[in-house]
CSV table of C-alpha atoms and ligand atoms in Angstrom, one decimal:
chain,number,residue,atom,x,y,z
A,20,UNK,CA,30.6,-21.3,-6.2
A,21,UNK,CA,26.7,-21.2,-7.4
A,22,UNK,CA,26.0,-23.6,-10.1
A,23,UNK,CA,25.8,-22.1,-13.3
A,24,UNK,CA,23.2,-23.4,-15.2
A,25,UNK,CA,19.6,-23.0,-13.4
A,26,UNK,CA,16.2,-21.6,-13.4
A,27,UNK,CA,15.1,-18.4,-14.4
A,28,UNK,CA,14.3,-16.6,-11.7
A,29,UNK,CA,11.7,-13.7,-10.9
A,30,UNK,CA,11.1,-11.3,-7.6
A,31,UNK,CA,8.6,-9.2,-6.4
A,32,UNK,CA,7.7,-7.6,-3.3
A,33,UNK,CA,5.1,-9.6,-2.9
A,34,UNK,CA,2.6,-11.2,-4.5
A,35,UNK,CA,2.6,-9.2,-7.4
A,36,UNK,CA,5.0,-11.1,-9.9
A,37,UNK,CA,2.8,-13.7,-9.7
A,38,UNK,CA,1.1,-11.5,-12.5
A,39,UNK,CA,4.3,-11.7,-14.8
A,40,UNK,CA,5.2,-15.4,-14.2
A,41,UNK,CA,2.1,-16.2,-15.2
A,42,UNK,CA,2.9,-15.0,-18.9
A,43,UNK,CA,6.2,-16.4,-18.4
A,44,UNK,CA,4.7,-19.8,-18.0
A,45,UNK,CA,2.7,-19.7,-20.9
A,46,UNK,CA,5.5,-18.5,-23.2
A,47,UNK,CA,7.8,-20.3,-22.3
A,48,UNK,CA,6.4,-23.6,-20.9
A,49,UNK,CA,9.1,-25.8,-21.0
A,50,UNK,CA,11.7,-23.7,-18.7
A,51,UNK,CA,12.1,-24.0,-15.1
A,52,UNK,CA,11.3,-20.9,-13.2
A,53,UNK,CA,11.9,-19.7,-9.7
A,54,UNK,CA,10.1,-17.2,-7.7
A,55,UNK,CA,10.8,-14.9,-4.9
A,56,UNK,CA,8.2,-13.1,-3.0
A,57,UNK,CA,9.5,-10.8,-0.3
A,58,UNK,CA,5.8,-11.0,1.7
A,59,UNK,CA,7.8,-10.1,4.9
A,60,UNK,CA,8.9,-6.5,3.9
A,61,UNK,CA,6.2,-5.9,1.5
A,62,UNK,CA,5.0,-3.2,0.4
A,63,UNK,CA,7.7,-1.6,-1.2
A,64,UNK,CA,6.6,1.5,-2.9
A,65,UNK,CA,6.2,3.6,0.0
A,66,UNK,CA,10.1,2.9,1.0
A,67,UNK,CA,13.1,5.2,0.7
A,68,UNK,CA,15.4,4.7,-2.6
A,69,UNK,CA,18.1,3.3,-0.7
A,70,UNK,CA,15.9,0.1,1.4
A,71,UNK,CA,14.9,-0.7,-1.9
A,72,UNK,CA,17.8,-0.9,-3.4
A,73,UNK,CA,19.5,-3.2,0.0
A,74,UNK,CA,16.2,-5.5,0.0
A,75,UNK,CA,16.4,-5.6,-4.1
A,76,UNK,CA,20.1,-6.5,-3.7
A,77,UNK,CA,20.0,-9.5,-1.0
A,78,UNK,CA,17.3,-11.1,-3.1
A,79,UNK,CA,19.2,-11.0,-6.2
A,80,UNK,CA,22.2,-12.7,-4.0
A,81,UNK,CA,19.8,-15.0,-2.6
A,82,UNK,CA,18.5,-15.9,-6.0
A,83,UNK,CA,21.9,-16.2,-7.5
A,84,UNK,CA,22.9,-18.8,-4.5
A,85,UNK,CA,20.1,-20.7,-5.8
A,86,UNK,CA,21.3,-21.2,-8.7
A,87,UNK,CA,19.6,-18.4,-11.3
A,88,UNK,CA,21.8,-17.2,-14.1
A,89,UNK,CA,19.1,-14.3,-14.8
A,90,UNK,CA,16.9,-12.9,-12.7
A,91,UNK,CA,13.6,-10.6,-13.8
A,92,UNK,CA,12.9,-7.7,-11.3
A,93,UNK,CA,8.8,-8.4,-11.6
A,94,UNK,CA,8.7,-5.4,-9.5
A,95,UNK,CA,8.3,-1.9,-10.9
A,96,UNK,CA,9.2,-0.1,-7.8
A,97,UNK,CA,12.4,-2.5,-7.6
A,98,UNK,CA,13.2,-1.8,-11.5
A,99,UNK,CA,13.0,1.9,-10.8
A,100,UNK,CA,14.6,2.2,-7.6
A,101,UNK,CA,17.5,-0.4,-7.5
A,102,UNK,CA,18.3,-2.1,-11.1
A,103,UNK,CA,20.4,0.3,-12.1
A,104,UNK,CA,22.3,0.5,-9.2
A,105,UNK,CA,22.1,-3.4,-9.3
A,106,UNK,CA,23.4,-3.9,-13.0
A,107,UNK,CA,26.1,-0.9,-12.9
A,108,UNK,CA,27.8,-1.3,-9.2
A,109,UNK,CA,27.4,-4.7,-7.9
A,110,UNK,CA,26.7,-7.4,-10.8
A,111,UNK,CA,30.1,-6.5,-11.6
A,112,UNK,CA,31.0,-7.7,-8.5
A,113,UNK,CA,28.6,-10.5,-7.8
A,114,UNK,CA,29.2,-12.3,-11.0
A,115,UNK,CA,29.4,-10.5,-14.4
A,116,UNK,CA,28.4,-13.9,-15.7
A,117,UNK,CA,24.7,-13.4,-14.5
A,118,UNK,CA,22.6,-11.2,-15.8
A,119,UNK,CA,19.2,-8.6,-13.9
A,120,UNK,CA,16.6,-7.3,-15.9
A,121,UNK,CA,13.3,-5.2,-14.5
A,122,UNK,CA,9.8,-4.5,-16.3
A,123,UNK,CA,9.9,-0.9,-17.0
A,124,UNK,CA,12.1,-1.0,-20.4
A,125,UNK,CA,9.9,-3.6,-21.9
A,126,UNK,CA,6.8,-1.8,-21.0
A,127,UNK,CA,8.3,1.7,-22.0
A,128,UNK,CA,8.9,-0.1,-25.7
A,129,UNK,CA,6.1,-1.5,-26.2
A,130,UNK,CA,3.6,2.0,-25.6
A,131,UNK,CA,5.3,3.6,-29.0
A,132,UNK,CA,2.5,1.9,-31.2
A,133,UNK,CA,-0.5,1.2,-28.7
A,134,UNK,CA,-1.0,5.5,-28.5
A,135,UNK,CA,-2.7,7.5,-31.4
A,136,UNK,CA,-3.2,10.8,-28.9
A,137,UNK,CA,0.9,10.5,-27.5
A,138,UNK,CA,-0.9,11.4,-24.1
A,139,UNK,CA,0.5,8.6,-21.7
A,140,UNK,CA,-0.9,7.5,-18.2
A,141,UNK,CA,1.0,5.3,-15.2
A,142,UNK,CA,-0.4,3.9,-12.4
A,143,UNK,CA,1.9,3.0,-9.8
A,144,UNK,CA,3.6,3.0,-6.6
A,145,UNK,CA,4.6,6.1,-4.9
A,146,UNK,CA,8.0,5.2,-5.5
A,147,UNK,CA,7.8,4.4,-9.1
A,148,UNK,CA,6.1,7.8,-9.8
A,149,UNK,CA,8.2,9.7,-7.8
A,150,UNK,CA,11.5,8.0,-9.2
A,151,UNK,CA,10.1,9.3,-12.5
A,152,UNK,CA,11.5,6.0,-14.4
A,153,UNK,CA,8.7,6.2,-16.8
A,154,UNK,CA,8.5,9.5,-18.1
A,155,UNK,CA,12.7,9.6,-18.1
A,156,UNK,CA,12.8,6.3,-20.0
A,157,UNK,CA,9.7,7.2,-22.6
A,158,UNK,CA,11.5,11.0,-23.2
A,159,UNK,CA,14.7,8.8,-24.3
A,160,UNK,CA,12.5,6.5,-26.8
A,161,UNK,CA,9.9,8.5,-28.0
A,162,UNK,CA,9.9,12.4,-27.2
A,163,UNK,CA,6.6,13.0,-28.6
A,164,UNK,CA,4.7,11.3,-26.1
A,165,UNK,CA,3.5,13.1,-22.9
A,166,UNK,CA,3.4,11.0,-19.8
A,167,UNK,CA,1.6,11.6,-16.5
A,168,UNK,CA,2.0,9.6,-13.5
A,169,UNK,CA,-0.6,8.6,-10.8
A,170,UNK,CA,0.9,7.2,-7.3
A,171,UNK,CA,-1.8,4.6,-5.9
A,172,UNK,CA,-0.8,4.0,-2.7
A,173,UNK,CA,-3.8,2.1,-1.7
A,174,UNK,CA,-4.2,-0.4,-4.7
A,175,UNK,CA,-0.9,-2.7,-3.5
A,176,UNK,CA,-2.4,-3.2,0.1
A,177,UNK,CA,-6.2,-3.7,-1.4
A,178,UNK,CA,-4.7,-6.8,-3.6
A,179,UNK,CA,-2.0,-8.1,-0.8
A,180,UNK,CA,-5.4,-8.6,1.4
A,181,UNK,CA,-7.8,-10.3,-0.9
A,182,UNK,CA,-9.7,-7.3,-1.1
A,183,UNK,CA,-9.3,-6.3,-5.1
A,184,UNK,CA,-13.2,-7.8,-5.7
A,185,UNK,CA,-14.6,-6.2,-2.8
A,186,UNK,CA,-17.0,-2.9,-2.8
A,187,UNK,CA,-14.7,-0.7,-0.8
A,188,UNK,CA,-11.9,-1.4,-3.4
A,189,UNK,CA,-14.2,0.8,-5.9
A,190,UNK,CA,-13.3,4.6,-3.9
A,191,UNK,CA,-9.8,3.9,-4.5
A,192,UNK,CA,-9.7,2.4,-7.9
A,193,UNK,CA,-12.8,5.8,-9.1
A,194,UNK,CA,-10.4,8.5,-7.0
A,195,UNK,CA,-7.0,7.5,-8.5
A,196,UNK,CA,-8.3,7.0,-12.4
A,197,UNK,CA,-10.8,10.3,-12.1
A,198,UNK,CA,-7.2,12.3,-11.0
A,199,UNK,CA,-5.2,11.1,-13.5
A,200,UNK,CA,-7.5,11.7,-16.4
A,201,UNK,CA,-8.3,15.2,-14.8
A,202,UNK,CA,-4.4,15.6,-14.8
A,203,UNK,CA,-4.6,15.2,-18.6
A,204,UNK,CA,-8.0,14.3,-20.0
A,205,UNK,CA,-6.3,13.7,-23.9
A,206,UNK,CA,-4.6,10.1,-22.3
A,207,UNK,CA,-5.8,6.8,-24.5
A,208,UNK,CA,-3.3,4.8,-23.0
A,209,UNK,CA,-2.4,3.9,-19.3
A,210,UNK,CA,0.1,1.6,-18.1
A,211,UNK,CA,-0.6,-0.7,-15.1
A,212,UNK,CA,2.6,0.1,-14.0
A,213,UNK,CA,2.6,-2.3,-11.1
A,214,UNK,CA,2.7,-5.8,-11.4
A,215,UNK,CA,-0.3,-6.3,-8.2
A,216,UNK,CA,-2.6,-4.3,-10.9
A,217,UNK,CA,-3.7,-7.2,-12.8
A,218,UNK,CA,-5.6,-8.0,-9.9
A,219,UNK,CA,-8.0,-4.6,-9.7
A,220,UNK,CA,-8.5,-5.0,-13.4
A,221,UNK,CA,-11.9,-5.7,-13.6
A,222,UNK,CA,-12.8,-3.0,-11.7
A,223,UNK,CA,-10.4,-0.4,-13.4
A,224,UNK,CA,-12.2,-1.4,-15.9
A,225,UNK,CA,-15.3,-0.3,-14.7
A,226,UNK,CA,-14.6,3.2,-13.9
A,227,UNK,CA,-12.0,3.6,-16.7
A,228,UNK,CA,-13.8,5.4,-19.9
A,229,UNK,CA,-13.6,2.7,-22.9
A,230,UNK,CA,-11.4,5.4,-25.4
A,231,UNK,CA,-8.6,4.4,-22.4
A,232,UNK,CA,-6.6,1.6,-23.7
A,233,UNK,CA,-5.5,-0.7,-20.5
A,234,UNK,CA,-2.0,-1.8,-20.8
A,235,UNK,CA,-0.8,-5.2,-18.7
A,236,UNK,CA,3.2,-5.5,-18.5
A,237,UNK,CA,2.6,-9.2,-18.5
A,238,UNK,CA,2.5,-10.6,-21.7
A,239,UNK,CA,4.7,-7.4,-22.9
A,240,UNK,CA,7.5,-8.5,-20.3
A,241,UNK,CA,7.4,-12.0,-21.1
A,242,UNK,CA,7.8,-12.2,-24.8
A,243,UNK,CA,10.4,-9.5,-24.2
A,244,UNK,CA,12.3,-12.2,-22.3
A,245,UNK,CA,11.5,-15.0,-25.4
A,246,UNK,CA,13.2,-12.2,-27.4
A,247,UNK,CA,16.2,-11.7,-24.9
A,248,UNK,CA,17.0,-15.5,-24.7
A,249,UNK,CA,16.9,-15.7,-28.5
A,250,UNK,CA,19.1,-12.6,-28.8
A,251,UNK,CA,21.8,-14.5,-26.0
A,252,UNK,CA,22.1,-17.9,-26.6
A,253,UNK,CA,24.8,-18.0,-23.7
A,254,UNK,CA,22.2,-17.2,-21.5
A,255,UNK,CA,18.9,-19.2,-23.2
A,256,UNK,CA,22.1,-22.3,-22.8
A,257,UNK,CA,22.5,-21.5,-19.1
A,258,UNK,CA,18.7,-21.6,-18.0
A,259,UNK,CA,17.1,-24.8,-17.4
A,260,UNK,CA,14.4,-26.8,-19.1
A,261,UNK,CA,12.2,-29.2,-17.2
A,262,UNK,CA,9.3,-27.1,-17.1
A,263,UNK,CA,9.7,-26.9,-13.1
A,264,UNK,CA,8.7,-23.7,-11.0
A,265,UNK,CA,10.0,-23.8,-6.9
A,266,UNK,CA,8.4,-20.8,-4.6
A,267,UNK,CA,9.8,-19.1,-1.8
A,268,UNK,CA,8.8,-16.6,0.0
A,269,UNK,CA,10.2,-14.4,2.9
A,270,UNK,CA,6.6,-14.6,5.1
A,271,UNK,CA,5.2,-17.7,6.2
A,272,UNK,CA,5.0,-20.9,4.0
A,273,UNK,CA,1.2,-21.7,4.4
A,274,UNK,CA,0.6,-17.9,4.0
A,275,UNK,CA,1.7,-17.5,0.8
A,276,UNK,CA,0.0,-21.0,-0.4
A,277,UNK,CA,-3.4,-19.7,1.1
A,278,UNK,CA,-2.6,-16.2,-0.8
A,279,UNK,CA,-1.5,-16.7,-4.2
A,280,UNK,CA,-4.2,-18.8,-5.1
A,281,UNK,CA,-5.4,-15.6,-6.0
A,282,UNK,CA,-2.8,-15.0,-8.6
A,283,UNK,CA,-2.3,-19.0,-9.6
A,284,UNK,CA,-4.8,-22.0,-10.3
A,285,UNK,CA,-2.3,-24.9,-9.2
A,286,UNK,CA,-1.6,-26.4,-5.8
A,287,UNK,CA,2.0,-25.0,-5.6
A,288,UNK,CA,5.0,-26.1,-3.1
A,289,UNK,CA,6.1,-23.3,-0.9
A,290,UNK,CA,9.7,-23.0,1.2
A,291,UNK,CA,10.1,-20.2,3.3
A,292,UNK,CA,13.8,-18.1,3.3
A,293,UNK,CA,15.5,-15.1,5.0
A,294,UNK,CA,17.5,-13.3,3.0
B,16,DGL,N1,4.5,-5.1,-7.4
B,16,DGL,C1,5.3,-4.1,-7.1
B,16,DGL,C2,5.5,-3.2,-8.3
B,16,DGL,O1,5.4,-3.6,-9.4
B,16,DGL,C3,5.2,-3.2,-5.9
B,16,DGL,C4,4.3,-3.5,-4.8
B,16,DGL,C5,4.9,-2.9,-3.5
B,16,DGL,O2,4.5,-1.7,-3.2
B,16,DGL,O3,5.6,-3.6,-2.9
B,16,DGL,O4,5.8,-2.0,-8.2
């Protein structure tokens, strides 16, 4: 048996989460947070439905074994392609007690009020704009809103290699925003529906026309967890509060240290896993 009281835990691909946990931090200081990066198997968003879902899955085991009553998929590509699956089939199984929650709800709630045009733009993965989570879960909250995806294969690997600053990230960041605001030139929102994002926004900046309103998921996801653990004390009384963070990682140890300094401004202690 896992213990049942523990740190909040949060996963990503990769790097990426970093982005969220970051807001996490800041909202809620005093709790104890772990986090998962699968660096070994990353990228994710150019994978089939069904390696997402496995590799989603044996995280959220591994993460459980370590103790996490709740996890947070950090992960859109993860949310879309294997948290359903996840909460539905195998939670029930795993532990019913323990609860996993993904980004793309809280995101999808928050858009409502930020658009005056109801014209909606994603950037994301190829698999989250293929497994059309966003426009399915924005049709079920608010109908009047239009949504238009744009897959950015290329953004995930510029950020995983330190290259988000660097001139050659400009082609990619210019083609990807130019197609989706050809796609439907009346957007004033788009979502930076993957959590690496952050990380290229200074330059999506740049090319992106100022009546474009920029949305980050990490704030919006991490008061939406504030507002969960209020709304379950069972679960706020199960996750721990010594304002501690452990990292693992699936890659190499010094590799992610070196590489999420990027993401983080504190000397961090790193343990590599399998899962
Ligand atoms: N950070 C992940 C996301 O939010 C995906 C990165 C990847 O492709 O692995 O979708």
């Amino acid at each position: 048996m896992f213990a049942q009281n523990g740190p909040i835990a949060v996963f990503d691909s990769g790097y990426g989460g970093l982005t969220v946990l970051n807001h996490m931090h800041k909202t809620l200081p005093e709790y104890d947070f772990i986090y998962l990066g699968d660096n070994a198997r990353t990228p994710y968003g150019t994978r089939s439905f069904d390696v997402v879902y496995q590799y989603t899955l044996q995280a959220v085991k591994k993460l459980f074994e370590l103790g996490s009553p709740l996890v947070i998929l950090a992960c859109n590509t993860a949310s879309a392609k294997a948290l359903r699956n996840i909460q539905q089939i195998d939670l029930p199984q795993l532990d019913a007690s323990r609860r996993v929650l993904g980004v793309i709800r809280p995101s999808v709630e928050a858009i409502g009020a930020l658009t005056q045009s109801r014209h909606v733009g994603i950037f994301g993965t190829v698999g989250t704009i293929q497994s059309e989570s966003y426009p399915i879960e924005i049709q079920h909250l608010f109908p009047d809103i239009s949504v238009t995806g744009e897959a950015c294969p290329m953004w995930v690997p510029l950020v995983e290699n330190d290259e988000a600053d660097k001139p050659g990230a400009d082609y990619f960041v210019r083609q990807h925003i130019q197609a989706l605001l050809k796609a439907d030139p009346n957007i004033d929102t788009a979502i930076l529906g993957c959590t690496h994002y952050p990380i290229l926004k200074n330059k999506i900046e740049e090319w992106l026309p100022q009546r474009v309103t920029l949305v980050e998921q990490g704030e919006i996801v991490a008061n939406s967890l504030k507002d969960y653990l209020k709304r379950h004390p069972e679960m706020d009384a199960r996750c721990t509060r010594n304002a501690l963070c452990r990292y693992y990682t699936t890659e190499s140890a010094e590799k992610f240290k070196r590489s999420a300094g990027v993401f983080l401004n504190d000397e961090i202690e790193v343990e590599k896993i399998t899962l």
